[in-house]
Tab-separated table of N, CA and C in Angstrom:
chain	number	residue	atom	x	y	z
A	245	MET	N	-86.669	-6.089	-15.001
A	245	MET	CA	-85.821	-5.928	-13.845
A	245	MET	C	-84.359	-5.950	-14.284
A	246	GLN	N	-83.562	-5.121	-13.643
A	246	GLN	CA	-82.123	-5.125	-13.899
A	246	GLN	C	-81.384	-5.515	-12.624
A	247	VAL	N	-80.220	-6.149	-12.822
A	247	VAL	CA	-79.414	-6.592	-11.692
A	247	VAL	C	-77.960	-6.184	-11.903
A	248	HIS	N	-77.226	-6.050	-10.809
A	248	HIS	CA	-75.789	-5.795	-10.851
A	248	HIS	C	-75.079	-7.139	-10.846
A	249	VAL	N	-74.182	-7.351	-11.797
A	249	VAL	CA	-73.424	-8.602	-11.858
A	249	VAL	C	-71.938	-8.299	-12.041
A	250	VAL	N	-71.116	-9.252	-11.658
A	250	VAL	CA	-69.678	-9.105	-11.869
A	250	VAL	C	-69.414	-9.111	-13.365
A	251	LYS	N	-68.766	-8.054	-13.855
A	251	LYS	CA	-68.400	-7.947	-15.265
A	251	LYS	C	-66.951	-8.365	-15.473
A	252	SER	N	-66.094	-7.954	-14.527
A	252	SER	CA	-64.655	-8.166	-14.657
A	252	SER	C	-64.058	-8.386	-13.280
A	253	LYS	N	-63.031	-9.235	-13.227
A	253	LYS	CA	-62.342	-9.435	-11.954
A	253	LYS	C	-60.876	-9.736	-12.216
A	254	ILE	N	-60.016	-9.013	-11.511
A	254	ILE	CA	-58.585	-9.313	-11.496
A	254	ILE	C	-58.326	-9.860	-10.102
A	255	HIS	N	-57.987	-11.139	-10.042
A	255	HIS	CA	-57.926	-11.869	-8.782
A	255	HIS	C	-56.504	-11.947	-8.240
A	256	ARG	N	-56.311	-11.439	-7.045
A	256	ARG	CA	-55.061	-11.557	-6.297
A	256	ARG	C	-53.861	-10.927	-7.005
A	257	VAL	N	-53.857	-9.597	-7.003
A	257	VAL	CA	-52.690	-8.848	-7.474
A	257	VAL	C	-52.038	-8.167	-6.280
A	258	LYS	N	-50.750	-7.945	-6.396
A	258	LYS	CA	-49.961	-7.362	-5.315
A	258	LYS	C	-49.822	-5.851	-5.530
A	259	VAL	N	-50.051	-5.085	-4.475
A	259	VAL	CA	-49.875	-3.641	-4.533
A	259	VAL	C	-48.394	-3.341	-4.754
A	260	THR	N	-48.117	-2.545	-5.796
A	260	THR	CA	-46.732	-2.169	-6.094
A	260	THR	C	-46.412	-0.752	-5.626
A	261	GLY	N	-47.460	0.023	-5.310
A	261	GLY	CA	-47.221	1.384	-4.858
A	261	GLY	C	-48.459	2.013	-4.261
A	262	ALA	N	-48.232	3.058	-3.456
A	262	ALA	CA	-49.313	3.839	-2.856
A	262	ALA	C	-48.847	5.295	-2.848
A	263	ASP	N	-49.560	6.139	-3.589
A	263	ASP	CA	-49.150	7.535	-3.767
A	263	ASP	C	-50.215	8.466	-3.195
A	264	LEU	N	-50.050	8.838	-1.938
A	264	LEU	CA	-51.027	9.663	-1.236
A	264	LEU	C	-51.227	11.024	-1.900
A	265	ASN	N	-50.202	11.565	-2.531
A	265	ASN	CA	-50.272	12.912	-3.082
A	265	ASN	C	-50.792	12.989	-4.507
A	266	TYR	N	-51.199	11.852	-5.081
A	266	TYR	CA	-51.783	11.852	-6.410
A	266	TYR	C	-53.261	12.225	-6.285
A	267	ILE	N	-53.873	12.683	-7.361
A	267	ILE	CA	-55.264	13.158	-7.344
A	267	ILE	C	-56.232	12.081	-6.855
A	268	GLY	N	-56.037	10.850	-7.259
A	268	GLY	CA	-56.936	9.775	-6.858
A	268	GLY	C	-56.983	8.692	-7.904
A	269	SER	N	-57.531	7.556	-7.567
A	269	SER	CA	-57.739	6.437	-8.489
A	269	SER	C	-56.820	5.265	-8.193
A	270	ILE	N	-56.866	4.269	-9.062
A	270	ILE	CA	-55.960	3.130	-9.027
A	270	ILE	C	-55.312	3.014	-10.401
A	271	THR	N	-54.005	2.872	-10.418
A	271	THR	CA	-53.268	2.664	-11.661
A	271	THR	C	-53.089	1.164	-11.836
A	272	ILE	N	-53.516	0.648	-12.996
A	272	ILE	CA	-53.453	-0.783	-13.290
A	272	ILE	C	-52.717	-0.982	-14.604
A	273	ASP	N	-51.781	-1.914	-14.627
A	273	ASP	CA	-51.089	-2.316	-15.857
A	273	ASP	C	-52.124	-2.477	-16.972
A	274	GLU	N	-51.898	-1.799	-18.084
A	274	GLU	CA	-52.866	-1.805	-19.186
A	274	GLU	C	-53.113	-3.212	-19.740
A	275	ASP	N	-52.128	-4.097	-19.672
A	275	ASP	CA	-52.343	-5.483	-20.105
A	275	ASP	C	-53.402	-6.168	-19.232
A	276	LEU	N	-53.359	-5.920	-17.930
A	276	LEU	CA	-54.356	-6.493	-17.025
A	276	LEU	C	-55.734	-5.905	-17.289
A	277	MET	N	-55.767	-4.593	-17.517
A	277	MET	CA	-57.044	-3.940	-17.830
A	277	MET	C	-57.675	-4.570	-19.065
A	278	GLU	N	-56.877	-4.716	-20.102
A	278	GLU	CA	-57.372	-5.274	-21.358
A	278	GLU	C	-57.866	-6.710	-21.169
A	279	ALA	N	-57.089	-7.518	-20.472
A	279	ALA	CA	-57.464	-8.918	-20.252
A	279	ALA	C	-58.769	-9.039	-19.466
A	280	ALA	N	-58.995	-8.091	-18.550
A	280	ALA	CA	-60.188	-8.127	-17.714
A	280	ALA	C	-61.353	-7.334	-18.295
A	281	ASN	N	-61.143	-6.726	-19.474
A	281	ASN	CA	-62.207	-5.950	-20.104
A	281	ASN	C	-62.618	-4.749	-19.242
A	282	ILE	N	-61.610	-4.083	-18.675
A	282	ILE	CA	-61.816	-2.881	-17.870
A	282	ILE	C	-61.264	-1.700	-18.659
A	283	ILE	N	-61.999	-0.587	-18.675
A	283	ILE	CA	-61.569	0.577	-19.444
A	283	ILE	C	-61.145	1.721	-18.518
A	284	GLU	N	-60.391	2.646	-19.094
A	284	GLU	CA	-59.951	3.827	-18.362
A	284	GLU	C	-61.168	4.585	-17.832
A	285	GLY	N	-61.111	4.971	-16.578
A	285	GLY	CA	-62.203	5.720	-15.961
A	285	GLY	C	-63.300	4.864	-15.362
A	286	GLU	N	-63.259	3.567	-15.593
A	286	GLU	CA	-64.306	2.682	-15.069
A	286	GLU	C	-64.205	2.565	-13.549
A	287	LYS	N	-65.350	2.500	-12.893
A	287	LYS	CA	-65.387	2.324	-11.448
A	287	LYS	C	-65.077	0.871	-11.106
A	288	VAL	N	-64.214	0.687	-10.107
A	288	VAL	CA	-63.903	-0.658	-9.628
A	288	VAL	C	-64.016	-0.695	-8.109
A	289	GLN	N	-64.345	-1.876	-7.625
A	289	GLN	CA	-64.310	-2.143	-6.191
A	289	GLN	C	-62.973	-2.804	-5.898
A	290	ILE	N	-62.342	-2.386	-4.820
A	290	ILE	CA	-61.055	-2.934	-4.418
A	290	ILE	C	-61.251	-3.627	-3.086
A	291	VAL	N	-60.877	-4.897	-3.027
A	291	VAL	CA	-60.972	-5.689	-1.808
A	291	VAL	C	-59.552	-6.030	-1.383
A	292	ASN	N	-59.156	-5.597	-0.187
A	292	ASN	CA	-57.813	-5.845	0.313
A	292	ASN	C	-57.836	-7.102	1.178
A	293	ASN	N	-57.191	-8.165	0.704
A	293	ASN	CA	-57.171	-9.428	1.440
A	293	ASN	C	-56.363	-9.340	2.731
A	294	ASN	N	-55.443	-8.388	2.814
A	294	ASN	CA	-54.588	-8.298	3.993
A	294	ASN	C	-55.265	-7.638	5.192
A	295	ASN	N	-56.101	-6.633	4.938
A	295	ASN	CA	-56.694	-5.910	6.068
A	295	ASN	C	-58.221	-5.818	6.024
A	296	GLY	N	-58.848	-6.398	5.005
A	296	GLY	CA	-60.309	-6.409	4.925
A	296	GLY	C	-60.932	-5.141	4.388
A	297	GLU	N	-60.138	-4.132	4.056
A	297	GLU	CA	-60.677	-2.879	3.516
A	297	GLU	C	-61.372	-3.128	2.172
A	298	ARG	N	-62.447	-2.390	1.958
A	298	ARG	CA	-63.146	-2.374	0.671
A	298	ARG	C	-63.369	-0.914	0.311
A	299	LEU	N	-63.089	-0.586	-0.946
A	299	LEU	CA	-63.301	0.782	-1.395
A	299	LEU	C	-63.584	0.778	-2.882
A	300	GLU	N	-64.058	1.911	-3.374
A	300	GLU	CA	-64.315	2.078	-4.798
A	300	GLU	C	-63.551	3.287	-5.304
A	301	THR	N	-63.078	3.187	-6.533
A	301	THR	CA	-62.408	4.293	-7.201
A	301	THR	C	-62.493	4.043	-8.696
A	302	TYR	N	-61.795	4.861	-9.467
A	302	TYR	CA	-61.795	4.687	-10.923
A	302	TYR	C	-60.397	4.301	-11.387
A	303	VAL	N	-60.327	3.736	-12.583
A	303	VAL	CA	-59.091	3.162	-13.117
A	303	VAL	C	-58.384	4.135	-14.053
A	304	ILE	N	-57.056	4.183	-13.916
A	304	ILE	CA	-56.221	4.818	-14.930
A	304	ILE	C	-55.189	3.787	-15.381
A	305	PRO	N	-54.845	3.798	-16.663
A	305	PRO	CA	-53.923	2.777	-17.180
A	305	PRO	C	-52.476	3.049	-16.768
A	306	GLY	N	-51.799	1.959	-16.426
A	306	GLY	CA	-50.368	2.010	-16.154
A	306	GLY	C	-49.616	1.407	-17.326
A	307	PRO	N	-48.307	1.505	-17.317
A	307	PRO	CA	-47.502	0.959	-18.418
A	307	PRO	C	-47.761	-0.537	-18.633
A	308	ARG	N	-47.846	-0.906	-19.905
A	308	ARG	CA	-48.062	-2.314	-20.265
A	308	ARG	C	-46.908	-3.184	-19.777
A	309	ASN	N	-47.268	-4.391	-19.355
A	309	ASN	CA	-46.305	-5.411	-18.941
A	309	ASN	C	-45.427	-4.929	-17.777
A	310	SER	N	-45.968	-4.009	-16.973
A	310	SER	CA	-45.219	-3.487	-15.824
A	310	SER	C	-45.625	-4.162	-14.524
A	311	GLY	N	-46.831	-4.730	-14.503
A	311	GLY	CA	-47.365	-5.302	-13.272
A	311	GLY	C	-47.806	-4.250	-12.269
A	312	GLU	N	-47.867	-2.998	-12.705
A	312	GLU	CA	-48.184	-1.917	-11.767
A	312	GLU	C	-49.601	-2.004	-11.228
A	313	ILE	N	-49.702	-1.907	-9.899
A	313	ILE	CA	-50.967	-1.766	-9.186
A	313	ILE	C	-50.697	-0.728	-8.102
A	314	THR	N	-51.057	0.525	-8.378
A	314	THR	CA	-50.774	1.620	-7.449
A	314	THR	C	-52.077	2.285	-7.028
A	315	LEU	N	-52.281	2.398	-5.722
A	315	LEU	CA	-53.416	3.135	-5.189
A	315	LEU	C	-52.992	4.575	-5.004
A	316	ASN	N	-53.833	5.489	-5.465
A	316	ASN	CA	-53.506	6.905	-5.474
A	316	ASN	C	-54.481	7.698	-4.608
A	317	GLY	N	-54.010	8.832	-4.107
A	317	GLY	CA	-54.859	9.707	-3.312
A	317	GLY	C	-55.229	9.060	-1.985
A	318	ALA	N	-56.409	9.401	-1.472
A	318	ALA	CA	-56.842	8.913	-0.157
A	318	ALA	C	-56.838	7.384	-0.076
A	319	ALA	N	-57.097	6.702	-1.179
A	319	ALA	CA	-57.108	5.232	-1.190
A	319	ALA	C	-55.754	4.656	-0.798
A	320	ALA	N	-54.689	5.428	-0.968
A	320	ALA	CA	-53.347	4.954	-0.609
A	320	ALA	C	-53.255	4.638	0.885
A	321	ARG	N	-54.109	5.244	1.688
A	321	ARG	CA	-54.115	4.974	3.138
A	321	ARG	C	-54.726	3.620	3.470
A	322	LYS	N	-55.396	2.999	2.503
A	322	LYS	CA	-56.102	1.741	2.744
A	322	LYS	C	-55.275	0.512	2.373
A	323	VAL	N	-54.058	0.729	1.857
A	323	VAL	CA	-53.206	-0.385	1.424
A	323	VAL	C	-51.772	-0.149	1.869
A	324	ALA	N	-51.005	-1.225	1.811
A	324	ALA	CA	-49.559	-1.147	1.981
A	324	ALA	C	-48.929	-1.884	0.807
A	325	LYS	N	-47.761	-1.434	0.395
A	325	LYS	CA	-47.052	-2.117	-0.683
A	325	LYS	C	-46.911	-3.593	-0.303
A	326	GLY	N	-47.268	-4.464	-1.249
A	326	GLY	CA	-47.221	-5.901	-1.014
A	326	GLY	C	-48.559	-6.514	-0.634
A	327	ASP	N	-49.558	-5.693	-0.267
A	327	ASP	CA	-50.890	-6.232	0.032
A	327	ASP	C	-51.457	-6.928	-1.201
A	328	ILE	N	-52.302	-7.914	-0.970
A	328	ILE	CA	-52.955	-8.656	-2.050
A	328	ILE	C	-54.383	-8.138	-2.201
A	329	LEU	N	-54.730	-7.764	-3.444
A	329	LEU	CA	-56.043	-7.193	-3.746
A	329	LEU	C	-56.820	-8.050	-4.730
A	330	ILE	N	-58.132	-7.902	-4.672
A	330	ILE	CA	-59.033	-8.391	-5.712
A	330	ILE	C	-59.727	-7.142	-6.262
A	331	LEU	N	-59.705	-6.977	-7.576
A	331	LEU	CA	-60.314	-5.823	-8.235
A	331	LEU	C	-61.541	-6.298	-9.006
A	332	ILE	N	-62.688	-5.657	-8.773
A	332	ILE	CA	-63.948	-6.117	-9.354
A	332	ILE	C	-64.674	-4.941	-10.001
A	333	ALA	N	-65.151	-5.148	-11.228
A	333	ALA	CA	-66.019	-4.185	-11.905
A	333	ALA	C	-67.370	-4.858	-12.131
A	334	TYR	N	-68.424	-4.092	-11.991
A	334	TYR	CA	-69.786	-4.613	-12.118
A	334	TYR	C	-70.487	-3.980	-13.314
A	335	ALA	N	-71.517	-4.653	-13.792
A	335	ALA	CA	-72.353	-4.127	-14.866
A	335	ALA	C	-73.813	-4.270	-14.452
A	336	ILE	N	-74.628	-3.397	-14.985
A	336	ILE	CA	-76.072	-3.494	-14.774
A	336	ILE	C	-76.667	-4.030	-16.058
A	337	MET	N	-77.425	-5.098	-15.946
A	337	MET	CA	-78.037	-5.671	-17.146
A	337	MET	C	-79.385	-6.278	-16.812
A	338	ASP	N	-80.130	-6.549	-17.879
A	338	ASP	CA	-81.429	-7.184	-17.706
A	338	ASP	C	-81.252	-8.555	-17.085
A	339	PHE	N	-82.225	-8.932	-16.278
A	339	PHE	CA	-82.185	-10.191	-15.544
A	339	PHE	C	-81.922	-11.385	-16.451
A	340	GLU	N	-82.620	-11.472	-17.574
A	340	GLU	CA	-82.457	-12.614	-18.475
A	340	GLU	C	-81.060	-12.634	-19.106
A	341	GLU	N	-80.548	-11.477	-19.480
A	341	GLU	CA	-79.201	-11.395	-20.033
A	341	GLU	C	-78.170	-11.822	-18.983
A	342	ALA	N	-78.388	-11.411	-17.749
A	342	ALA	CA	-77.451	-11.723	-16.664
A	342	ALA	C	-77.335	-13.219	-16.421
A	343	LYS	N	-78.397	-13.961	-16.685
A	343	LYS	CA	-78.375	-15.413	-16.456
A	343	LYS	C	-77.317	-16.118	-17.298
A	344	SER	N	-77.048	-15.605	-18.486
A	344	SER	CA	-76.096	-16.278	-19.372
A	344	SER	C	-74.785	-15.510	-19.538
A	345	PHE	N	-74.677	-14.352	-18.896
A	345	PHE	CA	-73.477	-13.538	-19.027
A	345	PHE	C	-72.276	-14.213	-18.376
A	346	LYS	N	-71.122	-14.150	-19.030
A	346	LYS	CA	-69.873	-14.704	-18.503
A	346	LYS	C	-68.882	-13.561	-18.280
A	347	PRO	N	-68.465	-13.337	-17.046
A	347	PRO	CA	-67.531	-12.246	-16.762
A	347	PRO	C	-66.120	-12.556	-17.254
A	348	SER	N	-65.309	-11.515	-17.370
A	348	SER	CA	-63.889	-11.662	-17.701
A	348	SER	C	-63.137	-11.811	-16.384
A	349	LEU	N	-62.566	-12.979	-16.153
A	349	LEU	CA	-61.837	-13.272	-14.923
A	349	LEU	C	-60.359	-13.434	-15.246
A	350	VAL	N	-59.506	-12.716	-14.526
A	350	VAL	CA	-58.070	-12.732	-14.792
A	350	VAL	C	-57.352	-13.166	-13.516
A	351	PHE	N	-56.422	-14.115	-13.682
A	351	PHE	CA	-55.647	-14.639	-12.566
A	351	PHE	C	-54.158	-14.458	-12.862
A	352	PRO	N	-53.627	-13.262	-12.610
A	352	PRO	CA	-52.222	-13.007	-12.938
A	352	PRO	C	-51.271	-13.726	-11.978
A	353	ASN	N	-50.007	-13.754	-12.338
A	353	ASN	CA	-48.959	-14.304	-11.483
A	353	ASN	C	-48.922	-13.458	-10.206
A	354	GLU	N	-49.042	-14.087	-9.061
A	354	GLU	CA	-49.126	-13.348	-7.799
A	354	GLU	C	-47.827	-12.675	-7.398
A	355	ASP	N	-46.710	-13.131	-7.916
A	355	ASP	CA	-45.427	-12.509	-7.573
A	355	ASP	C	-45.138	-11.284	-8.427
A	356	THR	N	-45.553	-11.327	-9.708
A	356	THR	CA	-45.185	-10.264	-10.652
A	356	THR	C	-46.374	-9.435	-11.132
A	357	ASN	N	-47.592	-9.902	-10.900
A	357	ASN	CA	-48.821	-9.288	-11.417
A	357	ASN	C	-48.913	-9.380	-12.943
A	358	LEU	N	-48.070	-10.166	-13.567
A	358	LEU	CA	-48.095	-10.288	-15.019
A	358	LEU	C	-48.970	-11.453	-15.438
A	359	LEU	N	-49.475	-11.379	-16.666
A	359	LEU	CA	-50.242	-12.483	-17.226
A	359	LEU	C	-49.289	-13.612	-17.574
A	360	THR	N	-49.648	-14.827	-17.234
A	360	THR	CA	-48.740	-15.951	-17.514
A	360	THR	C	-49.265	-16.822	-18.595
C-alpha cells in the first residue's frame, strides 16, 4: 500500500506579489525552496490563511534571499499582497517507509519571508 504524506512545508509566508498576466505558477525564493526540499516544477498546495482558499500549482524559483512569494496567472485572483500562506508538497511512499519519514518543515520570518 502507498500513502500520500507531507514531504515539505513552508509555514506562514507573506504574499509579496500577484501577477495575473503571468503564465501560471508560484514564484518562491530559491533559499526557501532549498530549505524545504522543494524543486522547480514541483506541485504544491497553497493554503491561504486570510481567506481560506486552497489551490494547487507548480513552483518556479525566485531570486535567492529575496523573500519573494508571488502567485502568477489565475492563482493571483486567490490572494492579495500581504496574505499569509502555508505551502505544502506531498510525496507518495510505501506505508512502512511513511511511518518513519520526516518532512522538511521551514518556518521563515513572517515579516520578511527570509530564513532566520
